[in-house]
Amino acid sequence: MIYSPQMSSTSRVLNTELVFDVALEAAKSISAPPRTGGQRSALISIVFAAMSLEAFLNELIELAQDYGDYMEALPAISSFAQLMSDLEKVQGSVETRFNMAHWLLTGRPFAKAEQPFQNFKLLFQLRNDLMHFKPDPRMEEAGPKPAPGIIAKLHGLSILNDSPAPDSNRSWVHSLGTRAVAEWACNTSSRMTADMVSKLPESGWRHTVEDVTKIIRTLHFPARH
């Protein structure tokens, strides 16, 4: 989407929803039952859902910079643009940057024990584990392979593979590759984006962000229990 703010000669190509659409289409392409493992498209959904949140935050900051330059801009918008840009220069983690953004918008950090922040953290831990993949350890005797800590954390969400096949015969990535996981990744990105947008001050900045995140803020899949 090409965005041209009023009162500015700046034009921006915004890609958050394009990136999110890759995650969404990958999830929709899975025709297997929700908890059947080994669906490779689920891995695409995980990575691109996380990427869409990074893109959202980066574009949120850029749009704040546009609106922060207006004479009548709210001081909160100019401060947000400046401080978040400074944090990006020191290469803060995605979690730190989202937490700081929430703090600047609301006066407090995310409640880490609550949603949507809990699933947000899980999504990025999962993305990092996939991007920095380590092979399963070799087992000298038959028995279940130790799974990464992230798999244990996801068990309670009822989205992992539920096949009765022995754990020793499959990788943790097989257990992870389900339609339910793909849908959860998309929903996590949607909920986190919607939560952040809801906390923006009433302004042209908020209206523009609402307009360019219409698709991503819609929850596309029912929660699984």
mmCIF file of C-alpha atoms in Angstrom:
data_model
loop_
_atom_site.group_PDB
_atom_site.id
_atom_site.type_symbol
_atom_site.label_atom_id
_atom_site.label_comp_id
_atom_site.label_asym_id
_atom_site.label_seq_id
_atom_site.Cartn_x
_atom_site.Cartn_y
_atom_site.Cartn_z
ATOM 1 C CA MET A 1 0.000 0.000 0.000
ATOM 2 C CA ILE A 2 1.292 3.454 -0.938
ATOM 3 C CA TYR A 3 0.579 6.076 1.709
ATOM 4 C CA SER A 4 0.985 9.832 1.157
ATOM 5 C CA PRO A 5 0.368 11.851 4.337
ATOM 6 C CA GLN A 6 -1.392 15.174 3.964
ATOM 7 C CA MET A 7 0.731 18.296 4.366
ATOM 8 C CA SER A 8 3.857 16.303 3.501
ATOM 9 C CA SER A 9 5.743 15.467 0.338
ATOM 10 C CA THR A 10 6.705 12.083 1.808
ATOM 11 C CA SER A 11 5.242 8.925 0.272
ATOM 12 C CA ARG A 12 5.711 5.537 1.878
ATOM 13 C CA VAL A 13 5.144 2.007 0.652
ATOM 14 C CA LEU A 14 3.695 0.147 3.632
ATOM 15 C CA ASN A 15 4.136 -3.621 3.653
ATOM 16 C CA THR A 16 2.769 -4.854 6.980
ATOM 17 C CA GLU A 17 -0.412 -6.313 5.539
ATOM 18 C CA LEU A 18 1.442 -7.767 2.547
ATOM 19 C CA VAL A 19 3.751 -9.664 4.913
ATOM 20 C CA PHE A 20 0.823 -10.742 7.077
ATOM 21 C CA ASP A 21 -1.018 -11.995 3.993
ATOM 22 C CA VAL A 22 1.807 -14.490 3.347
ATOM 23 C CA ALA A 23 1.252 -15.933 6.836
ATOM 24 C CA LEU A 24 -2.507 -15.937 6.350
ATOM 25 C CA GLU A 25 -2.483 -17.638 2.954
ATOM 26 C CA ALA A 26 -0.025 -20.274 4.184
ATOM 27 C CA ALA A 27 -2.384 -21.128 7.046
ATOM 28 C CA LYS A 28 -5.398 -21.258 4.742
ATOM 29 C CA SER A 29 -3.565 -23.566 2.344
ATOM 30 C CA ILE A 30 -3.394 -26.372 4.929
ATOM 31 C CA SER A 31 -6.233 -28.812 4.334
ATOM 32 C CA ALA A 32 -5.179 -31.405 6.926
ATOM 33 C CA PRO A 33 -7.059 -31.723 10.228
ATOM 34 C CA PRO A 34 -6.050 -28.976 12.700
ATOM 35 C CA ARG A 35 -3.547 -31.014 14.725
ATOM 36 C CA THR A 36 -1.981 -33.202 12.057
ATOM 37 C CA GLY A 37 1.773 -32.638 12.136
ATOM 38 C CA GLY A 38 4.320 -32.211 9.389
ATOM 39 C CA GLN A 39 2.532 -29.389 7.527
ATOM 40 C CA ARG A 40 5.375 -27.262 6.176
ATOM 41 C CA SER A 41 3.154 -24.290 5.401
ATOM 42 C CA ALA A 42 2.685 -23.865 9.150
ATOM 43 C CA LEU A 43 6.358 -22.907 9.418
ATOM 44 C CA ILE A 44 5.780 -20.175 6.833
ATOM 45 C CA SER A 45 2.885 -18.826 8.887
ATOM 46 C CA ILE A 46 5.019 -18.700 12.037
ATOM 47 C CA VAL A 47 7.894 -16.821 10.428
ATOM 48 C CA PHE A 48 5.775 -14.367 8.454
ATOM 49 C CA ALA A 49 3.342 -13.678 11.307
ATOM 50 C CA ALA A 50 6.326 -12.626 13.421
ATOM 51 C CA MET A 51 7.753 -10.617 10.506
ATOM 52 C CA SER A 52 4.454 -8.783 10.126
ATOM 53 C CA LEU A 53 4.651 -7.586 13.737
ATOM 54 C CA GLU A 54 8.175 -6.264 13.183
ATOM 55 C CA ALA A 55 6.980 -4.538 10.009
ATOM 56 C CA PHE A 56 3.998 -3.081 11.885
ATOM 57 C CA LEU A 57 6.177 -1.561 14.600
ATOM 58 C CA ASN A 58 8.658 -0.134 12.091
ATOM 59 C CA GLU A 59 5.867 1.437 10.044
ATOM 60 C CA LEU A 60 4.122 2.687 13.174
ATOM 61 C CA ILE A 61 7.308 4.594 14.043
ATOM 62 C CA GLU A 62 7.700 5.956 10.510
ATOM 63 C CA LEU A 63 4.115 7.207 10.469
ATOM 64 C CA ALA A 64 4.657 8.811 13.873
ATOM 65 C CA GLN A 65 7.644 10.628 12.398
ATOM 66 C CA ASP A 66 5.441 11.945 9.579
ATOM 67 C CA TYR A 67 2.722 13.189 11.914
ATOM 68 C CA GLY A 68 5.187 14.309 14.587
ATOM 69 C CA ASP A 69 6.548 16.909 12.167
ATOM 70 C CA TYR A 70 3.199 18.688 11.859
ATOM 71 C CA MET A 71 2.878 22.016 13.652
ATOM 72 C CA GLU A 72 -0.273 20.856 15.461
ATOM 73 C CA ALA A 73 1.056 17.391 16.284
ATOM 74 C CA LEU A 74 0.478 16.020 19.766
ATOM 75 C CA PRO A 75 3.693 16.077 21.831
ATOM 76 C CA ALA A 76 3.122 12.388 22.568
ATOM 77 C CA ILE A 77 3.466 11.552 18.870
ATOM 78 C CA SER A 78 6.712 13.488 18.440
ATOM 79 C CA SER A 79 8.130 11.908 21.611
ATOM 80 C CA PHE A 80 7.106 8.434 20.466
ATOM 81 C CA ALA A 81 8.765 8.928 17.084
ATOM 82 C CA GLN A 82 12.002 10.237 18.576
ATOM 83 C CA LEU A 83 12.411 7.760 21.422
ATOM 84 C CA MET A 84 11.454 4.709 19.384
ATOM 85 C CA SER A 85 13.858 5.744 16.608
ATOM 86 C CA ASP A 86 16.628 6.112 19.169
ATOM 87 C CA LEU A 87 15.876 2.654 20.580
ATOM 88 C CA GLU A 88 16.053 1.145 17.097
ATOM 89 C CA LYS A 89 19.542 2.616 16.627
ATOM 90 C CA VAL A 90 20.856 0.704 19.648
ATOM 91 C CA GLN A 91 19.310 -2.499 18.264
ATOM 92 C CA GLY A 92 16.895 -3.293 21.049
ATOM 93 C CA SER A 93 15.101 -6.634 20.800
ATOM 94 C CA VAL A 94 11.615 -6.795 19.304
ATOM 95 C CA GLU A 95 10.207 -7.555 22.742
ATOM 96 C CA THR A 96 11.978 -4.535 24.249
ATOM 97 C CA ARG A 97 10.821 -2.248 21.457
ATOM 98 C CA PHE A 98 7.175 -3.314 21.771
ATOM 99 C CA ASN A 99 7.369 -2.929 25.540
ATOM 100 C CA MET A 100 8.809 0.567 25.199
ATOM 101 C CA ALA A 101 6.166 1.503 22.624
ATOM 102 C CA HIS A 102 3.438 0.341 25.023
ATOM 103 C CA TRP A 103 5.058 2.285 27.866
ATOM 104 C CA LEU A 104 5.193 5.486 25.831
ATOM 105 C CA LEU A 105 1.561 5.103 24.773
ATOM 106 C CA THR A 106 0.056 4.076 28.119
ATOM 107 C CA GLY A 107 2.570 5.007 30.819
ATOM 108 C CA ARG A 108 3.267 1.377 31.726
ATOM 109 C CA PRO A 109 4.869 -1.725 30.165
ATOM 110 C CA PHE A 110 2.881 -4.720 28.981
ATOM 111 C CA ALA A 111 1.500 -6.971 31.677
ATOM 112 C CA LYS A 112 3.801 -9.899 30.879
ATOM 113 C CA ALA A 113 1.521 -12.517 32.434
ATOM 114 C CA GLU A 114 -1.442 -11.463 30.303
ATOM 115 C CA GLN A 115 -2.509 -11.671 26.675
ATOM 116 C CA PRO A 116 -1.680 -10.656 24.031
ATOM 117 C CA PHE A 117 1.871 -10.293 25.345
ATOM 118 C CA GLN A 118 2.242 -13.930 26.425
ATOM 119 C CA ASN A 119 1.506 -15.311 22.968
ATOM 120 C CA PHE A 120 3.588 -12.547 21.397
ATOM 121 C CA LYS A 121 6.620 -13.745 23.379
ATOM 122 C CA LEU A 122 5.926 -17.368 22.449
ATOM 123 C CA LEU A 123 5.628 -16.481 18.763
ATOM 124 C CA PHE A 124 8.986 -14.746 18.693
ATOM 125 C CA GLN A 125 10.695 -17.456 20.710
ATOM 126 C CA LEU A 126 9.303 -19.967 18.233
ATOM 127 C CA ARG A 127 10.429 -17.895 15.253
ATOM 128 C CA ASN A 128 13.923 -17.570 16.749
ATOM 129 C CA ASP A 129 14.163 -21.306 17.424
ATOM 130 C CA LEU A 130 13.281 -22.000 13.795
ATOM 131 C CA MET A 131 15.615 -19.360 12.383
ATOM 132 C CA HIS A 132 18.519 -20.584 14.555
ATOM 133 C CA PHE A 133 17.638 -24.222 14.168
ATOM 134 C CA LYS A 134 19.562 -26.934 15.981
ATOM 135 C CA PRO A 135 19.199 -30.580 14.962
ATOM 136 C CA ASP A 136 17.625 -33.108 17.264
ATOM 137 C CA PRO A 137 20.178 -34.951 19.447
ATOM 138 C CA ARG A 138 21.100 -38.476 18.448
ATOM 139 C CA MET A 139 19.438 -41.069 20.651
ATOM 140 C CA GLU A 140 21.447 -44.242 21.327
ATOM 141 C CA GLU A 141 18.412 -46.035 22.734
ATOM 142 C CA ALA A 142 14.771 -45.960 21.805
ATOM 143 C CA GLY A 143 12.831 -43.336 23.670
ATOM 144 C CA PRO A 144 11.288 -39.916 23.275
ATOM 145 C CA LYS A 145 13.584 -37.143 22.059
ATOM 146 C CA PRO A 146 13.954 -34.135 24.331
ATOM 147 C CA ALA A 147 11.926 -31.266 22.868
ATOM 148 C CA PRO A 148 12.891 -27.592 22.960
ATOM 149 C CA GLY A 149 11.430 -25.615 25.834
ATOM 150 C CA ILE A 150 9.110 -23.779 23.464
ATOM 151 C CA ILE A 151 7.290 -27.030 22.664
ATOM 152 C CA ALA A 152 6.558 -27.587 26.341
ATOM 153 C CA LYS A 153 5.181 -24.049 26.568
ATOM 154 C CA LEU A 154 2.889 -24.619 23.584
ATOM 155 C CA HIS A 155 1.443 -27.900 24.877
ATOM 156 C CA GLY A 156 -1.200 -26.151 26.941
ATOM 157 C CA LEU A 157 -2.598 -24.351 23.900
ATOM 158 C CA SER A 158 -3.846 -27.604 22.275
ATOM 159 C CA ILE A 159 -2.369 -26.715 18.894
ATOM 160 C CA LEU A 160 0.513 -29.203 18.516
ATOM 161 C CA ASN A 161 0.434 -32.500 16.632
ATOM 162 C CA ASP A 162 -1.822 -35.047 18.354
ATOM 163 C CA SER A 163 -0.843 -38.095 16.270
ATOM 164 C CA PRO A 164 -0.342 -41.289 18.317
ATOM 165 C CA ALA A 165 2.964 -42.016 16.529
ATOM 166 C CA PRO A 166 5.907 -42.413 18.962
ATOM 167 C CA ASP A 167 7.696 -39.167 19.761
ATOM 168 C CA SER A 168 11.021 -40.859 19.007
ATOM 169 C CA ASN A 169 10.048 -41.126 15.328
ATOM 170 C CA ARG A 170 9.574 -37.450 14.629
ATOM 171 C CA SER A 171 11.292 -34.102 15.023
ATOM 172 C CA TRP A 172 9.914 -31.337 17.202
ATOM 173 C CA VAL A 173 9.339 -29.446 13.942
ATOM 174 C CA HIS A 174 6.922 -32.191 12.895
ATOM 175 C CA SER A 175 4.941 -31.668 16.097
ATOM 176 C CA LEU A 176 4.950 -27.940 15.458
ATOM 177 C CA GLY A 177 3.773 -28.120 11.845
ATOM 178 C CA THR A 178 0.004 -28.091 12.253
ATOM 179 C CA ARG A 179 -2.815 -25.966 10.881
ATOM 180 C CA ALA A 180 -3.717 -25.070 14.456
ATOM 181 C CA VAL A 181 -0.239 -23.623 15.038
ATOM 182 C CA ALA A 182 -0.421 -21.662 11.770
ATOM 183 C CA GLU A 183 -3.794 -20.212 12.751
ATOM 184 C CA TRP A 184 -2.525 -19.393 16.247
ATOM 185 C CA ALA A 185 0.453 -17.506 14.763
ATOM 186 C CA CYS A 186 -1.850 -15.408 12.568
ATOM 187 C CA ASN A 187 -4.228 -14.711 15.446
ATOM 188 C CA THR A 188 -1.322 -13.719 17.694
ATOM 189 C CA SER A 189 -0.136 -11.166 15.147
ATOM 190 C CA SER A 190 -3.691 -9.856 14.725
ATOM 191 C CA ARG A 191 -4.359 -9.481 18.430
ATOM 192 C CA MET A 192 -1.034 -7.811 19.162
ATOM 193 C CA THR A 193 -1.516 -5.326 16.329
ATOM 194 C CA ALA A 194 -5.098 -4.564 17.357
ATOM 195 C CA ASP A 195 -4.035 -4.063 20.978
ATOM 196 C CA MET A 196 -1.328 -1.569 20.030
ATOM 197 C CA VAL A 197 -3.573 0.363 17.653
ATOM 198 C CA SER A 198 -6.274 0.644 20.326
ATOM 199 C CA LYS A 199 -3.804 2.505 22.555
ATOM 200 C CA LEU A 200 -2.805 5.177 20.057
ATOM 201 C CA PRO A 201 -4.005 8.696 20.917
ATOM 202 C CA GLU A 202 -6.917 10.091 18.920
ATOM 203 C CA SER A 203 -5.163 11.763 15.993
ATOM 204 C CA GLY A 204 -4.473 11.638 12.280
ATOM 205 C CA TRP A 205 -1.683 9.194 13.141
ATOM 206 C CA ARG A 206 -4.156 6.756 14.691
ATOM 207 C CA HIS A 207 -6.641 7.093 11.839
ATOM 208 C CA THR A 208 -3.937 6.339 9.273
ATOM 209 C CA VAL A 209 -2.631 3.333 11.222
ATOM 210 C CA GLU A 210 -6.195 2.011 11.568
ATOM 211 C CA ASP A 211 -6.664 2.366 7.819
ATOM 212 C CA VAL A 212 -3.487 0.508 6.851
ATOM 213 C CA THR A 213 -4.003 -2.352 9.337
ATOM 214 C CA LYS A 214 -7.657 -3.198 8.661
ATOM 215 C CA ILE A 215 -6.915 -6.727 7.473
ATOM 216 C CA ILE A 216 -4.314 -7.660 10.048
ATOM 217 C CA ARG A 217 -6.459 -6.468 12.955
ATOM 218 C CA THR A 218 -9.269 -8.873 12.010
ATOM 219 C CA LEU A 219 -9.140 -12.234 13.758
ATOM 220 C CA HIS A 220 -9.361 -14.799 10.983
ATOM 221 C CA PHE A 221 -9.468 -18.091 12.845
ATOM 222 C CA PRO A 222 -11.383 -19.393 15.879
ATOM 223 C CA ALA A 223 -9.339 -20.143 18.984
ATOM 224 C CA ARG A 224 -8.709 -23.846 19.628
ATOM 225 C CA HIS A 225 -9.094 -25.470 23.016
#
